[in-house]
Structure formats: C-alpha cells, structure tokens
PDB file of C-alpha atoms in Angstrom:
ATOM      1  CA  MET H 213     -26.790  25.568  13.915  1.00 85.00           C
ATOM      2  CA  LYS H 214     -25.374  23.313  16.503  1.00 83.00           C
ATOM      3  CA  THR H 215     -28.350  20.721  18.712  1.00 86.00           C
ATOM      4  CA  LYS H 216     -28.321  21.474  22.531  1.00 90.00           C
ATOM      5  CA  HIS H 217     -28.963  18.667  24.890  1.00 93.00           C
ATOM      6  CA  PHE H 218     -30.385  19.184  28.161  1.00 94.00           C
ATOM      7  CA  LEU H 219     -32.145  18.069  30.553  1.00 95.00           C
ATOM      8  CA  GLU H 220     -35.167  16.240  30.917  1.00 95.00           C
ATOM      9  CA  GLY H 221     -38.493  15.677  33.265  1.00 96.00           C
ATOM     10  CA  ALA H 222     -36.781  11.025  33.605  1.00 97.00           C
ATOM     11  CA  GLU H 223     -33.546  11.672  33.530  1.00 97.00           C
ATOM     12  CA  VAL H 224     -34.347  14.764  36.561  1.00 98.00           C
ATOM     13  CA  ARG H 225     -36.218  12.164  38.641  1.00 98.00           C
ATOM     14  CA  ALA H 226     -33.296   9.330  38.062  1.00 98.00           C
ATOM     15  CA  MET H 227     -31.190  11.648  38.776  1.00 98.00           C
ATOM     16  CA  VAL H 228     -32.512  12.353  42.338  1.00 98.00           C
ATOM     17  CA  ALA H 229     -33.532   8.894  43.413  1.00 98.00           C
ATOM     18  CA  ALA H 230     -29.744   7.679  42.086  1.00 98.00           C
ATOM     19  CA  ALA H 231     -28.518  10.467  44.368  1.00 98.00           C
ATOM     20  CA  GLU H 232     -31.145  10.302  47.301  1.00 98.00           C
ATOM     21  CA  ALA H 233     -29.952   5.117  46.619  1.00 98.00           C
ATOM     22  CA  GLU H 234     -26.627   6.854  47.446  1.00 98.00           C
ATOM     23  CA  ALA H 235     -27.283   8.615  50.545  1.00 98.00           C
ATOM     24  CA  LEU H 236     -29.814   5.850  52.427  1.00 98.00           C
ATOM     25  CA  LYS H 237     -27.528   3.606  52.101  1.00 98.00           C
ATOM     26  CA  HIS H 238     -24.692   5.756  54.165  1.00 98.00           C
ATOM     27  CA  GLN H 239     -27.437   6.377  56.149  1.00 98.00           C
ATOM     28  CA  TRP H 240     -26.935  10.521  55.150  1.00 98.00           C
ATOM     29  CA  ALA H 241     -29.726  12.890  55.354  1.00 98.00           C
ATOM     30  CA  MET H 242     -29.210  15.501  52.809  1.00 98.00           C
ATOM     31  CA  THR H 243     -31.166  18.226  50.567  1.00 98.00           C
ATOM     32  CA  ILE H 244     -31.117  17.147  46.308  1.00 98.00           C
ATOM     33  CA  ALA H 245     -30.367  19.665  44.091  1.00 98.00           C
ATOM     34  CA  VAL H 246     -30.559  19.709  40.228  1.00 98.00           C
ATOM     35  CA  ALA H 247     -30.516  22.859  37.968  1.00 98.00           C
ATOM     36  CA  ASP H 248     -30.054  23.754  34.737  1.00 98.00           C
ATOM     37  CA  ASP H 249     -27.209  24.928  32.154  1.00 97.00           C
ATOM     38  CA  GLY H 250     -28.226  28.447  32.821  1.00 96.00           C
ATOM     39  CA  GLY H 251     -28.394  27.429  36.388  1.00 97.00           C
ATOM     40  CA  HIS H 252     -31.706  27.432  37.279  1.00 97.00           C
ATOM     41  CA  LEU H 253     -33.761  25.271  39.478  1.00 98.00           C
ATOM     42  CA  LEU H 254     -35.480  22.000  38.555  1.00 98.00           C
ATOM     43  CA  HIS H 255     -35.882  19.502  41.446  1.00 98.00           C
ATOM     44  CA  LEU H 256     -35.219  20.188  44.578  1.00 98.00           C
ATOM     45  CA  HIS H 257     -35.423  17.249  47.894  1.00 98.00           C
ATOM     46  CA  ARG H 258     -34.622  17.027  50.879  1.00 98.00           C
ATOM     47  CA  MET H 259     -34.893  14.442  52.458  1.00 98.00           C
ATOM     48  CA  ASP H 260     -36.082  13.341  56.259  1.00 98.00           C
ATOM     49  CA  GLY H 261     -34.479  14.354  58.604  1.00 97.00           C
ATOM     50  CA  ALA H 262     -31.979  16.762  56.412  1.00 98.00           C
ATOM     51  CA  ALA H 263     -31.452  19.879  58.270  1.00 97.00           C
ATOM     52  CA  PRO H 264     -33.120  22.816  56.813  1.00 97.00           C
ATOM     53  CA  VAL H 265     -30.683  25.194  55.969  1.00 97.00           C
ATOM     54  CA  SER H 266     -29.283  22.038  53.805  1.00 97.00           C
ATOM     55  CA  ALA H 267     -32.453  23.353  51.063  1.00 97.00           C
ATOM     56  CA  HIS H 268     -31.248  26.773  50.733  1.00 96.00           C
ATOM     57  CA  ILE H 269     -26.676  25.394  49.983  1.00 97.00           C
ATOM     58  CA  ALA H 270     -27.556  22.647  48.063  1.00 98.00           C
ATOM     59  CA  PRO H 271     -29.252  24.842  44.957  1.00 98.00           C
ATOM     60  CA  GLY H 272     -26.332  27.220  45.396  1.00 97.00           C
ATOM     61  CA  LYS H 273     -24.076  24.514  44.792  1.00 97.00           C
ATOM     62  CA  ALA H 274     -25.898  23.355  41.505  1.00 98.00           C
ATOM     63  CA  ARG H 275     -25.991  27.294  40.006  1.00 97.00           C
ATOM     64  CA  THR H 276     -22.169  27.321  41.100  1.00 96.00           C
ATOM     65  CA  ALA H 277     -21.340  24.585  38.741  1.00 97.00           C
ATOM     66  CA  ALA H 278     -23.676  25.219  35.698  1.00 97.00           C
ATOM     67  CA  LEU H 279     -22.925  28.488  35.277  1.00 95.00           C
ATOM     68  CA  GLY H 280     -18.911  27.762  36.514  1.00 94.00           C
ATOM     69  CA  ARG H 281     -18.549  24.704  34.376  1.00 96.00           C
ATOM     70  CA  ARG H 282     -16.540  23.300  36.511  1.00 94.00           C
ATOM     71  CA  GLU H 283     -17.665  21.779  40.376  1.00 96.00           C
ATOM     72  CA  SER H 284     -17.487  23.807  43.065  1.00 94.00           C
ATOM     73  CA  LYS H 285     -14.217  22.601  44.765  1.00 94.00           C
ATOM     74  CA  GLY H 286     -12.106  23.921  42.730  1.00 92.00           C
ATOM     75  CA  TYR H 287     -13.661  27.177  44.229  1.00 90.00           C
ATOM     76  CA  GLU H 288     -13.606  26.772  48.358  1.00 88.00           C
ATOM     77  CA  ASP H 289     -10.033  24.829  47.406  1.00 91.00           C
ATOM     78  CA  MET H 290      -9.145  28.543  44.916  1.00 89.00           C
ATOM     79  CA  ILE H 291     -10.051  30.875  48.322  1.00 89.00           C
ATOM     80  CA  ASN H 292      -8.551  28.676  50.759  1.00 88.00           C
ATOM     81  CA  GLY H 293      -5.557  28.510  48.369  1.00 92.00           C
ATOM     82  CA  GLY H 294      -5.322  32.686  49.267  1.00 92.00           C
ATOM     83  CA  ARG H 295      -7.198  34.102  46.241  1.00 92.00           C
ATOM     84  CA  THR H 296      -9.373  34.964  48.403  1.00 89.00           C
ATOM     85  CA  ALA H 297     -10.901  37.281  44.692  1.00 87.00           C
ATOM     86  CA  PHE H 298     -12.916  34.590  44.399  1.00 79.00           C
ATOM     87  CA  LEU H 299     -15.024  35.481  47.585  1.00 84.00           C
ATOM     88  CA  SER H 300     -16.920  38.310  44.884  1.00 85.00           C
ATOM     89  CA  ALA H 301     -18.031  36.065  42.345  1.00 84.00           C
ATOM     90  CA  PRO H 302     -20.915  36.373  42.119  1.00 82.00           C
ATOM     91  CA  LEU H 303     -22.129  33.339  42.820  1.00 83.00           C
ATOM     92  CA  ASP H 304     -24.200  31.197  45.589  1.00 80.00           C
ATOM     93  CA  SER H 305     -22.483  28.562  46.818  1.00 87.00           C
ATOM     94  CA  MET H 306     -19.329  27.706  46.243  1.00 88.00           C
ATOM     95  CA  LEU H 307     -18.069  24.881  48.855  1.00 92.00           C
ATOM     96  CA  GLU H 308     -17.436  21.436  47.719  1.00 95.00           C
ATOM     97  CA  GLY H 309     -20.529  18.990  46.607  1.00 97.00           C
ATOM     98  CA  GLY H 310     -21.641  20.713  43.441  1.00 98.00           C
ATOM     99  CA  VAL H 311     -21.486  19.370  40.158  1.00 98.00           C
ATOM    100  CA  PRO H 312     -21.933  19.525  36.430  1.00 98.00           C
ATOM    101  CA  ILE H 313     -23.717  17.398  34.198  1.00 98.00           C
ATOM    102  CA  MET H 314     -21.384  17.414  31.048  1.00 97.00           C
ATOM    103  CA  LYS H 315     -22.481  15.873  27.829  1.00 95.00           C
ATOM    104  CA  ASP H 316     -20.362  16.027  24.517  1.00 91.00           C
ATOM    105  CA  GLY H 317     -17.588  18.261  26.253  1.00 92.00           C
ATOM    106  CA  GLN H 318     -21.416  21.205  26.966  1.00 94.00           C
ATOM    107  CA  CYS H 319     -22.616  21.608  30.462  1.00 97.00           C
ATOM    108  CA  ILE H 320     -26.105  20.636  30.078  1.00 97.00           C
ATOM    109  CA  GLY H 321     -27.431  20.831  33.586  1.00 98.00           C
ATOM    110  CA  ALA H 322     -25.713  20.738  37.532  1.00 98.00           C
ATOM    111  CA  ILE H 323     -26.066  18.751  40.737  1.00 98.00           C
ATOM    112  CA  GLY H 324     -26.000  19.735  44.686  1.00 98.00           C
ATOM    113  CA  ILE H 325     -25.995  18.534  47.704  1.00 98.00           C
ATOM    114  CA  SER H 326     -25.280  18.958  50.925  1.00 98.00           C
ATOM    115  CA  GLY H 327     -25.844  18.023  54.364  1.00 97.00           C
ATOM    116  CA  ALA H 328     -23.137  15.652  54.701  1.00 97.00           C
ATOM    117  CA  LYS H 329     -18.860  16.050  55.214  1.00 97.00           C
ATOM    118  CA  PRO H 330     -17.903  18.075  51.403  1.00 96.00           C
ATOM    119  CA  ALA H 331     -16.093  14.802  50.081  1.00 97.00           C
ATOM    120  CA  GLU H 332     -19.801  13.507  50.645  1.00 98.00           C
ATOM    121  CA  ASP H 333     -21.613  15.996  48.990  1.00 98.00           C
ATOM    122  CA  THR H 334     -19.127  15.277  45.662  1.00 98.00           C
ATOM    123  CA  GLN H 335     -20.276  10.872  46.072  1.00 98.00           C
ATOM    124  CA  VAL H 336     -23.834  11.610  46.368  1.00 98.00           C
ATOM    125  CA  ALA H 337     -23.369  14.658  43.191  1.00 98.00           C
ATOM    126  CA  LYS H 338     -21.240  12.428  41.244  1.00 98.00           C
ATOM    127  CA  ALA H 339     -23.568   8.920  41.949  1.00 98.00           C
ATOM    128  CA  GLY H 340     -26.720  10.630  40.988  1.00 98.00           C
ATOM    129  CA  ILE H 341     -25.244  11.004  37.464  1.00 98.00           C
ATOM    130  CA  ALA H 342     -24.345   8.211  37.590  1.00 98.00           C
ATOM    131  CA  ALA H 343     -27.696   7.427  36.081  1.00 97.00           C
ATOM    132  CA  LEU H 344     -27.797   9.120  33.044  1.00 96.00           C
ATOM    133  CA  GLY H 345     -25.245   6.872  31.365  1.00 93.00           C
ATOM    134  CA  LEU H 346     -22.353   9.912  30.830  1.00 86.00           C
TER     135      LEU H 346
END
C-alpha cells in the first residue's frame, strides 16, 4: 500500500499568503484558489479590487490543473494550436494560470490564479507553490 501526501490547512494558508504577497508586490488585484488532488476547492481568496468574475475563473483553473495533472496553459496552447476538440473536455477553465502541486511525482492539488495577464497569473501561482519548498 502506498502513502498518499495531501495538503493541510497550514500549507494552504502559506501558499495563499505567498501568492498574495507576490500579487501585492506588483499591485495586481487577483483571486487565489487552491484545490485538492480531485479538484475540490480548499480555499478561495479574492483580493481587494479583484474582478468578481475572477472568483469563478480561479477555482476552474485550479480544478483543471489538478484533474489534468498539468498546467492549464497546456490546454490553452493545444486549443490555440488547432486542437479544438479539447473544447469539449470536461474541464472548467482551460486558460493559463492553473498550476498543479507535485510532490514525489504525485499531484497533491493545484493553485489557480485569475486577475492579471496570463503569464502574471502563472507567476503568482508558482510563487504560492514555492512557499511549500517542493
């Protein structure tokens, strides 16, 4: 039987704090969502000034990254590259800004960010994951 790693509350809060600090450093108003390995929302934080729609998009990005075990940008790139059949995939948000959280080769969750330019969303997501020291 294998041991399964999972995100605990303290780790989720540390990721959200680190992601928020990165966003504030650049004066980006964003929504930060953290999901478990099944794409279920563990935490949602909509920063002051973040667009209301970002509170819907960020969890979708996190869910997509968790279920797909890859950055959500990969799906966006496939679709933009002509593989439009992926539009029918049962994923919520195939936009850049969702990043899986990997430990020992296994996905333990994901973080999704919405509110700035796509690369900036990913930058903030990766800053959040960096707080875990993985």
